[in-house]
Short mmCIF file of C-alpha atoms in Angstrom, two decimals:
data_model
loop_
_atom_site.label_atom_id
_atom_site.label_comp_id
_atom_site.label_asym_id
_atom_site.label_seq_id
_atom_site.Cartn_x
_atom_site.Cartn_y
_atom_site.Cartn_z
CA UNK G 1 40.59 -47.10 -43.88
CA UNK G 2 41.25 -49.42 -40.76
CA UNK G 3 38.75 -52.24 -39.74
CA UNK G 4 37.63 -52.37 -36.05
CA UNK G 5 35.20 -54.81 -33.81
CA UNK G 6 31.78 -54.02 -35.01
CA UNK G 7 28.95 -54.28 -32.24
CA UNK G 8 26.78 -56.41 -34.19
CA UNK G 9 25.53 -59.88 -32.26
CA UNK G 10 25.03 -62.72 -33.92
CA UNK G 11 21.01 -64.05 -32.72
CA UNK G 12 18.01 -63.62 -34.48
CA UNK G 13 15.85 -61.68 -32.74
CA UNK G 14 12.41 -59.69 -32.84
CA UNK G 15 12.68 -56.76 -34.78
CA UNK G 16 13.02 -52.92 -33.86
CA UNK G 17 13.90 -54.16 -30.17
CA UNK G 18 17.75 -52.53 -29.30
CA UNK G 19 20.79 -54.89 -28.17
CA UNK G 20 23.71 -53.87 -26.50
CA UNK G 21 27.00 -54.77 -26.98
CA UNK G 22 30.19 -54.18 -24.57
CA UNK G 23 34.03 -54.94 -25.36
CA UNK G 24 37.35 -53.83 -23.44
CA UNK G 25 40.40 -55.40 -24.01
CA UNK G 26 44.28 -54.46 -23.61
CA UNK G 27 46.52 -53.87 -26.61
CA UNK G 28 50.54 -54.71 -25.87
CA UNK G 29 52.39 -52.52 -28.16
CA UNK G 30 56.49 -51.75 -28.03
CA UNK G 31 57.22 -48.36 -26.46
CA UNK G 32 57.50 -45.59 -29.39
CA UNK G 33 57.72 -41.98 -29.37
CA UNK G 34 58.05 -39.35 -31.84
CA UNK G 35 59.19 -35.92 -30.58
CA UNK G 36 56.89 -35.50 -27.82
CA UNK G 37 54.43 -37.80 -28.17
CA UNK G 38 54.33 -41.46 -26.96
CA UNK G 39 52.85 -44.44 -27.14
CA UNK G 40 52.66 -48.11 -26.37
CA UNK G 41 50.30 -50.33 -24.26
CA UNK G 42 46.91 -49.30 -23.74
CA UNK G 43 43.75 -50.32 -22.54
CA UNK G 44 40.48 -50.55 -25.49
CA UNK G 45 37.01 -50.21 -24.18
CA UNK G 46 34.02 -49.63 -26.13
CA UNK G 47 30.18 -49.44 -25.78
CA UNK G 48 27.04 -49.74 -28.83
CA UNK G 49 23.91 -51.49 -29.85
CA UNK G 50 22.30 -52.82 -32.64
CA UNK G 51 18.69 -52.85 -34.08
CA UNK G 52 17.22 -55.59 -36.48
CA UNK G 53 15.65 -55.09 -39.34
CA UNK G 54 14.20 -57.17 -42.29
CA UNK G 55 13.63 -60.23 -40.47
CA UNK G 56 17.16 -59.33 -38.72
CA UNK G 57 18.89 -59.31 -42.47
CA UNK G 58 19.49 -55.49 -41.86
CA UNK G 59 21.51 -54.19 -38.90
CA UNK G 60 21.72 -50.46 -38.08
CA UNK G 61 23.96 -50.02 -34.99
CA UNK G 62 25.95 -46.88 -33.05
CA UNK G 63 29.03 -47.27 -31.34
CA UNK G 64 31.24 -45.36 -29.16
CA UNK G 65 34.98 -46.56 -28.65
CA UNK G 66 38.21 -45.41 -27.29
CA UNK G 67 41.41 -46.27 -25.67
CA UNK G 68 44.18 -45.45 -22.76
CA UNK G 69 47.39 -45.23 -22.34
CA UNK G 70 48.54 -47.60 -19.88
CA UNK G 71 52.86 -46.56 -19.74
CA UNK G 72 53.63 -44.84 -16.16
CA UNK G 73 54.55 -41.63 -18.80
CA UNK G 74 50.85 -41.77 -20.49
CA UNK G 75 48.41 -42.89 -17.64
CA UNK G 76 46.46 -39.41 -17.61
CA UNK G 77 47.64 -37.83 -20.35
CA UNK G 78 44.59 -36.42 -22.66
CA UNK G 79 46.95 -37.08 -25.63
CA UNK G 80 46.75 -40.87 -24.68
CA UNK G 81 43.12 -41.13 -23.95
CA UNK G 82 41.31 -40.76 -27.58
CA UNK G 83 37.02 -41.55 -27.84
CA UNK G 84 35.32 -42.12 -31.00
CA UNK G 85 31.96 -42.63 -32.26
CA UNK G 86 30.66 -44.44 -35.39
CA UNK G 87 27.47 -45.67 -37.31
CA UNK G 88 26.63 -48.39 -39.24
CA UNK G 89 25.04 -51.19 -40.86
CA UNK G 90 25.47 -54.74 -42.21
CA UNK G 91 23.26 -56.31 -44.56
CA UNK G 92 23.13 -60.07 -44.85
CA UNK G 93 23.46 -61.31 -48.42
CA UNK G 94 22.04 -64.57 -48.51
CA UNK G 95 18.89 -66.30 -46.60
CA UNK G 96 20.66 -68.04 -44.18
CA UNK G 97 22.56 -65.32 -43.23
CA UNK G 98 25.94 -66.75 -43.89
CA UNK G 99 27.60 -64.28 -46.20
CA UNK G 100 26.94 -60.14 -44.90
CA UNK G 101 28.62 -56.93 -46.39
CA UNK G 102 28.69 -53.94 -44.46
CA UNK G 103 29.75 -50.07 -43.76
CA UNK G 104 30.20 -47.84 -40.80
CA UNK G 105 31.75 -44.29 -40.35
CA UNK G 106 32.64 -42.15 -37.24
CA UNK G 107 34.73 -39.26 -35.89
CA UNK G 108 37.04 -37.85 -33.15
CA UNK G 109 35.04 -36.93 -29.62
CA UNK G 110 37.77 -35.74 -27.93
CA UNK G 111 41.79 -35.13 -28.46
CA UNK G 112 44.11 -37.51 -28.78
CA UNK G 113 45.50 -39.71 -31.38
CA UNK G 114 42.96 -40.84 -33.64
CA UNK G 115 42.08 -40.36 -36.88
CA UNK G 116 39.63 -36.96 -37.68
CA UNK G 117 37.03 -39.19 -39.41
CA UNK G 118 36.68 -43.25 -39.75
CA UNK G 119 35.24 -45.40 -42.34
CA UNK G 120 35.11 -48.88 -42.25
CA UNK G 121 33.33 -51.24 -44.88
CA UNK G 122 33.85 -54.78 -43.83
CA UNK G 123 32.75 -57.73 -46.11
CA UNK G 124 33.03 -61.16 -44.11
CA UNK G 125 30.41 -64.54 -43.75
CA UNK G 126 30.23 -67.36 -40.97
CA UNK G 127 30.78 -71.07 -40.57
CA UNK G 128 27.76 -72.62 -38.05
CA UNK G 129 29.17 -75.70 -35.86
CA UNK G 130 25.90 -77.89 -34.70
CA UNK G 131 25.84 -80.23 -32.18
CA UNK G 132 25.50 -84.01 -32.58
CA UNK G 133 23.47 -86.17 -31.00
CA UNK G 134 25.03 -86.01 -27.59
CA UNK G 135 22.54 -88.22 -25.66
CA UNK G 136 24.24 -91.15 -23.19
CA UNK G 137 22.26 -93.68 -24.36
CA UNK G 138 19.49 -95.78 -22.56
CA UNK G 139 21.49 -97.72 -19.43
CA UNK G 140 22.50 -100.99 -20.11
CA UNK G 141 22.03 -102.61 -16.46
CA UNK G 142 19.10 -102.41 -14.72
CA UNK G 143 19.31 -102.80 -10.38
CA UNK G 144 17.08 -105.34 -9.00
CA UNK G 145 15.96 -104.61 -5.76
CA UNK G 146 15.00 -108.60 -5.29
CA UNK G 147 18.60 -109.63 -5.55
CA UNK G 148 21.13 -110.35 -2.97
CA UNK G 149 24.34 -112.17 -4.19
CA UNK G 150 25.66 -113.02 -0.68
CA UNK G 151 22.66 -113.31 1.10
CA UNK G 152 23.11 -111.46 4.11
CA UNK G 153 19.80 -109.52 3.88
CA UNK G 154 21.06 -106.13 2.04
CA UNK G 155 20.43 -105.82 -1.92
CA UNK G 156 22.97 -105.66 -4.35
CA UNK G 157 22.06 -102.26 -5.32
CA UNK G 158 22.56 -100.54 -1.43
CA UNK G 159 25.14 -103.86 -1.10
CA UNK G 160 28.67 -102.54 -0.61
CA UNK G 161 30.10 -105.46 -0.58
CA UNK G 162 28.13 -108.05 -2.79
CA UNK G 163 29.97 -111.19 -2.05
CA UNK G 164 30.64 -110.83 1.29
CA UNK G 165 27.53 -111.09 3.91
CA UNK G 166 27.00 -108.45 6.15
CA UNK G 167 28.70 -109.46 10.37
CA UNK G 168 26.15 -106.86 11.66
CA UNK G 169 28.98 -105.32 14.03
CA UNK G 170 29.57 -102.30 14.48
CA UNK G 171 30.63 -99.46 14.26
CA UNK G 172 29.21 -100.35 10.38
CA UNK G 173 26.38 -102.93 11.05
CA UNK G 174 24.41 -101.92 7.81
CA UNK G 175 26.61 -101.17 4.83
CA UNK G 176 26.64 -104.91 3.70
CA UNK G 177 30.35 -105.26 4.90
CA UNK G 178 31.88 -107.34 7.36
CA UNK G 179 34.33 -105.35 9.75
CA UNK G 180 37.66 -106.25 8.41
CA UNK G 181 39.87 -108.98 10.84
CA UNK G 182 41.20 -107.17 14.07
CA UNK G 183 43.11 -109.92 15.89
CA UNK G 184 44.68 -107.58 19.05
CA UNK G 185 41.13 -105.39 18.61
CA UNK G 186 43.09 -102.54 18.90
CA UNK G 187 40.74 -100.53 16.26
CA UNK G 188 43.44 -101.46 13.67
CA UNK G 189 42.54 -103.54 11.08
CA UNK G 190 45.03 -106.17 10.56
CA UNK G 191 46.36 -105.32 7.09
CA UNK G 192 47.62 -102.03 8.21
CA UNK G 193 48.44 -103.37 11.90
CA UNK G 194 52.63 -103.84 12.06
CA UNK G 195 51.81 -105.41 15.32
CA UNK G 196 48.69 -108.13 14.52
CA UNK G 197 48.90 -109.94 18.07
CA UNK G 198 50.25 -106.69 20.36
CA UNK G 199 47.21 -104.35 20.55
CA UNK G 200 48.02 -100.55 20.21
CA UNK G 201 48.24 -98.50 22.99
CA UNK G 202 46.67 -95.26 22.09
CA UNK G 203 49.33 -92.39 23.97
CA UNK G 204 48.73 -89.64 21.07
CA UNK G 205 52.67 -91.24 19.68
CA UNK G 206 52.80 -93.13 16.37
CA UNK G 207 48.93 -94.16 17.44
CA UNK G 208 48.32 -95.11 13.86
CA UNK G 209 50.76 -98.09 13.47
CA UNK G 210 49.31 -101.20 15.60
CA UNK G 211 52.49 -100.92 17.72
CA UNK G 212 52.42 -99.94 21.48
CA UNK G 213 55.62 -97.66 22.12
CA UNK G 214 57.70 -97.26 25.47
CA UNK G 215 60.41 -95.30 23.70
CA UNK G 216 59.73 -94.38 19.86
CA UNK G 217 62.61 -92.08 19.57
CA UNK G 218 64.75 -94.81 20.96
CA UNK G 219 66.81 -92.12 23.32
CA UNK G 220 66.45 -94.32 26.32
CA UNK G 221 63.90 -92.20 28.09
CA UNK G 222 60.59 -93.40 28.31
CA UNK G 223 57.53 -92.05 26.41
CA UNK G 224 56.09 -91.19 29.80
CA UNK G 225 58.68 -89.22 31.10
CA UNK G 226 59.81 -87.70 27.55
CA UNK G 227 58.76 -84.30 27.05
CA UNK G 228 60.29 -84.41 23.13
CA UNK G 229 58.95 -88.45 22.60
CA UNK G 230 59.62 -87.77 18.89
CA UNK G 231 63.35 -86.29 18.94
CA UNK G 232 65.91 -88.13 20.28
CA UNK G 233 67.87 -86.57 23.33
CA UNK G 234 69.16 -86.31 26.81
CA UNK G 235 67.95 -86.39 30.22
CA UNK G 236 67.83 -83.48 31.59
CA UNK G 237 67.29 -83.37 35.56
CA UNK G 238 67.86 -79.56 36.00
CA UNK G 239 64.97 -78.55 33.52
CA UNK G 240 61.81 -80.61 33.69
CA UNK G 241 60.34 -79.53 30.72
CA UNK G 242 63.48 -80.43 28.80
CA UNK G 243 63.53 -83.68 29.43
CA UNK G 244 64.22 -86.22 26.59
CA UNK G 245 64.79 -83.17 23.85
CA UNK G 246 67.32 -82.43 21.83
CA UNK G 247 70.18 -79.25 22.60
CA UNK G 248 70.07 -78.07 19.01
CA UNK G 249 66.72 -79.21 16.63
CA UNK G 250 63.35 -79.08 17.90
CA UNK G 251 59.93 -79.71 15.79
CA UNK G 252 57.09 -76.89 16.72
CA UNK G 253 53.63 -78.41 15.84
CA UNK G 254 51.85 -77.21 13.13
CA UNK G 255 55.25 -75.90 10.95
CA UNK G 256 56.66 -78.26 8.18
CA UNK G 257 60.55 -76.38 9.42
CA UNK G 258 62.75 -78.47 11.45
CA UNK G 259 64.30 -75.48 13.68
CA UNK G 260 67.88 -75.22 14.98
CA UNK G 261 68.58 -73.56 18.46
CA UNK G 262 72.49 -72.75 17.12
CA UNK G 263 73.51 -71.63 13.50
CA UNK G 264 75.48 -73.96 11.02
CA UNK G 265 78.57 -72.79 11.03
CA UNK G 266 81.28 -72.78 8.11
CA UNK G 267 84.76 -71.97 7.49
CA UNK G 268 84.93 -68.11 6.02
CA UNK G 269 83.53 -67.91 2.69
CA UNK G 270 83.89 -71.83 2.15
CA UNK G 271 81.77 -74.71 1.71
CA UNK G 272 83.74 -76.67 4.63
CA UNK G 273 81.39 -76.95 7.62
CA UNK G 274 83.47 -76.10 11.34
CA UNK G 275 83.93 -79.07 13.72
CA UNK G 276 81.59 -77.43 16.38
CA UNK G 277 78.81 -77.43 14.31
CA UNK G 278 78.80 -81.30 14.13
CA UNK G 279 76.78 -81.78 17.32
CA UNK G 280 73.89 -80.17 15.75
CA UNK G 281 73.98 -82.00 12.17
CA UNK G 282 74.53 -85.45 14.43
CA UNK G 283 70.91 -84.71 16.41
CA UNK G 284 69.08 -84.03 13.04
CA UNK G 285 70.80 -87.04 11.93
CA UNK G 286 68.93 -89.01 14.89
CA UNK G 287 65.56 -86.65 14.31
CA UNK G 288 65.59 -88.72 10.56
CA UNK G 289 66.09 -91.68 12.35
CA UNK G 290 63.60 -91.34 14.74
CA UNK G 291 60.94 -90.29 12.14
CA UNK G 292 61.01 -92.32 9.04
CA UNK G 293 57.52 -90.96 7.97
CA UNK G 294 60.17 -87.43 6.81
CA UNK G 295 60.35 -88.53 3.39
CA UNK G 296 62.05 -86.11 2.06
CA UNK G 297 63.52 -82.79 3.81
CA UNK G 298 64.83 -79.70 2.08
CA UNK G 299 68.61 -78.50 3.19
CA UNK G 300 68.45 -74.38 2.15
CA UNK G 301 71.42 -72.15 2.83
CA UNK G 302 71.12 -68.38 2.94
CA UNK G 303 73.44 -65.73 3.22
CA UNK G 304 73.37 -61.87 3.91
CA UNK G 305 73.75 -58.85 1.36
CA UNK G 306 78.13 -58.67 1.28
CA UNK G 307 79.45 -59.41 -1.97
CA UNK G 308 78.21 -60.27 -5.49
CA UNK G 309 74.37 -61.89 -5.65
CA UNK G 310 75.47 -64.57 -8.23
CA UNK G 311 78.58 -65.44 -5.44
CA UNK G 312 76.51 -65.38 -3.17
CA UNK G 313 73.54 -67.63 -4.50
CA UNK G 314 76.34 -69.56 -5.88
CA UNK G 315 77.73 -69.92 -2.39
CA UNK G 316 74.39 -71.41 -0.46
CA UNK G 317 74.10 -73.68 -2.23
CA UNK G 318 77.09 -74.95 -1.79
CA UNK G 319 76.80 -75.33 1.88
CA UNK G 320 73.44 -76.03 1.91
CA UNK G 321 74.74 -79.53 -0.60
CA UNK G 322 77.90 -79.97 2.15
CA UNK G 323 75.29 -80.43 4.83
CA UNK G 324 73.52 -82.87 2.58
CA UNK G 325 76.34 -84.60 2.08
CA UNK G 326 77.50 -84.85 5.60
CA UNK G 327 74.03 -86.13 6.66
CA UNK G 328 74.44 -88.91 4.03
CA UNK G 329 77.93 -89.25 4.49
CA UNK G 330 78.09 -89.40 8.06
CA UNK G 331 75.24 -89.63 9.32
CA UNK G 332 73.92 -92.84 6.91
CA UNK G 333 70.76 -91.09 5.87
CA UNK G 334 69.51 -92.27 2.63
CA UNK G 335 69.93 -89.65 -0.31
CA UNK G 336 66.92 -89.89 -1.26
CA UNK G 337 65.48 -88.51 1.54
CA UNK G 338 67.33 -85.00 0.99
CA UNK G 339 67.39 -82.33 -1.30
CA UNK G 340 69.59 -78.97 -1.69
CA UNK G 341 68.67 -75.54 -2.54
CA UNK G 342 70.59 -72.22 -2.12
CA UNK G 343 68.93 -68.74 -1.79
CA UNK G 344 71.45 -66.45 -1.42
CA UNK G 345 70.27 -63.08 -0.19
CA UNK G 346 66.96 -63.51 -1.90
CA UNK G 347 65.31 -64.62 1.63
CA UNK G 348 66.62 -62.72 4.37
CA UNK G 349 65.60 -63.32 8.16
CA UNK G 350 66.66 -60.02 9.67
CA UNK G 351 68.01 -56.52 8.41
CA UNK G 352 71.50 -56.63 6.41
CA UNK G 353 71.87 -53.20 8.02
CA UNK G 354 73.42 -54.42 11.44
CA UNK G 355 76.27 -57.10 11.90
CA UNK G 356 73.37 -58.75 14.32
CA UNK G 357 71.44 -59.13 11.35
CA UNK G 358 73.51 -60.03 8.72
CA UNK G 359 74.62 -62.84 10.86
CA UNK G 360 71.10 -64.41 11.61
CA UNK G 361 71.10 -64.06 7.62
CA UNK G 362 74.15 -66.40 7.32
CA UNK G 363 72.11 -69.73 7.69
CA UNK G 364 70.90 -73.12 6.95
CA UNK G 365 67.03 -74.19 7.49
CA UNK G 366 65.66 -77.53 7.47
CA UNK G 367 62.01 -77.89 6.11
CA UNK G 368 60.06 -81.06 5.49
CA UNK G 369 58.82 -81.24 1.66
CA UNK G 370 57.40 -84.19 1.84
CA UNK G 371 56.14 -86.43 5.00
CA UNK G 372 53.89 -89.70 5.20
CA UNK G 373 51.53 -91.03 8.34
CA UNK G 374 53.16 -90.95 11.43
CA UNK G 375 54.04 -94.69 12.18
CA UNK G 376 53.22 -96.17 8.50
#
């Protein structure tokens, strides 16, 4: 004999009226197979009812029940996909319906494996849990509407701040709060103003500081005339519209990646980062500077599909922790600021089919993890 789910429920209800019950579930089982048949994880599924009797002491129920295979070599095999049926009942033994005994049998629908005929007795009883007394209570404080601790005309109980009156200026006049001290008026409230007596000057840069800026990537180019007024670089008279950027790094709005114009470059399957790739590690260098609300950026080195995965994993990460280290090194950005991670060919930018693509593979990316208010 082999006990199974019965599709008995567990309220009382009124008698000779039918209740269903549904169950489906998913069996993991280790692959087996004996000459040609096979089995392992399947899905369960099974439909039936129940009908009170007695005062709901007697239940006579049906039940129909079956399974599938769910390995790529059983999905759709008949073999696999076995459908039973089975009647019962379960009597309780005792008034309150804690203790029950009961008995069910059933056969083979279709093919498959199952068993030609099925009886189950079962014998069981049940432990009720009951609430407590989960009630909050009666409330404790009681809002008076004829009290107002600071006197400026609002109740305590709409009163967001008790103890200090009401200024009646806006743009709050009525939430019982005086506008916090703006010395420059500037919109700033002075204890997140940096610049308390210098009002800001609202030019969509670092607007949330307190601080008027004239050149807040300190490049020497004026936020005016800089068309990059948040990455330090050059003027550049030929192009306009590259005035005040950087040659190598750029920042596109919207993307937490710190692009770079010109690969990384490093000495053949080393760690040891070439001389001509300086000039672009030196303007991310001045990028950090320039943006102290970067709290912490993410150094990730990739390579293409040639040679061993673990080597190569190995290998990015390498480089992608020799950049790190030149930034700190070299550069005098704070470690903290900077983490290292190495992919290896796990995130590849192009095909590894062409030598044009395996090279764009070969790379280092920059992305911000972690970045604060611009100007606080």
């Amino acid at each position: 004999m082999e006990c199974r789910r019965q599709c008995f429920g567990r309220r009382r209800v009124r008698a000779q009226q039918v209740f269903p019950d549904r169950q489906r579930g998913f069996t993991f089982r280790p692959r087996a197979q004996l000459h040609e048949f096979i089995t392992g994880r399947e899905l369960t599924y099974g439909i039936g009812g129940y009908v009170p009797l007695l005062e709901d002491r007697l239940r006579i129920g049906a039940e129909i029940f079956g399974s599938a295979g769910m390995l790529p070599e059983t999905i759709g095999d008949l073999d696999a996909l076995p459908l039973e049926w089975s009647l019962g009942a379960r009597y309780a033994l005792d008034k309150r319906k804690r203790m029950f005994a009961g008995l069910s049998g059933g056969s083979r629908m279709t093919g498959g494996y199952a068993p030609d005929f099925r009886i189950v007795a079962v014998f069981g009883g049940a432990i009720p849990f009951k609430d407590t007394d989960a009630n909050s209570g009666e409330a404790k404080y009681v809002l008076r509407e004829d009290v107002d601790t600071d006197k400026d005309g609002f109740p305590d109980y709409i009163d967001m701040c008790v103890l200090d009156p009401e200024d009646k200026q806006p743009p709050n006049p009525d939430d019982g709060c005086p506008n916090m001290p703006d010395t420059d008026n500037d919109g700033i409230p002075d204890g997140g103003d940096k610049c308390v007596n210098v009002a800001e000057d609202k030019d969509g840069i670092d607007d949330r500081d307190g601080c008027p800026e004239d050149d807040a990537d300190k490049d020497g180019i004026p936020d005016n005339e800089d068309m990059c007024p948040k990455e330090p670089g050059e003027a550049n008279e030929e192009d306009p519209s590259k005035h005040g950027c950087p040659q190598y790094v750029r920042r596109i709005s919207g993307s937490s990646e710190i692009e770079i114009t010109k690969q990384v470059d490093f000495e053949f399957d080393k760690a040891v980062i070439v001389p001509k790739s300086y000039p672009i590690l030196d303007e991310v260098v001045k990028l950090l500077k320039a943006n102290p609300e970067i709290k912490l950026l993410s150094v990730e080195g990739h390579t293409d599909n040639v040679g061993i995965p673990e080597y190569n994993e190995k290998l990015s990460a390498m480089r992608a922790e020799a950049v790190v280290q030149y930034l700190v090194n070299r550069g005098g950005i704070a470690p903290k600021r900077l983490v290292s991670k190495g992919w290896g060919t796990r995130k590849p930018k192009a095909t590894n089919d062409t030598d044009e693509g395996r090279a764009q593979n070969r790379r280092v990316e920059f992305h911000i993890v972690t970045q604060a208010i611009e100007g606080r």
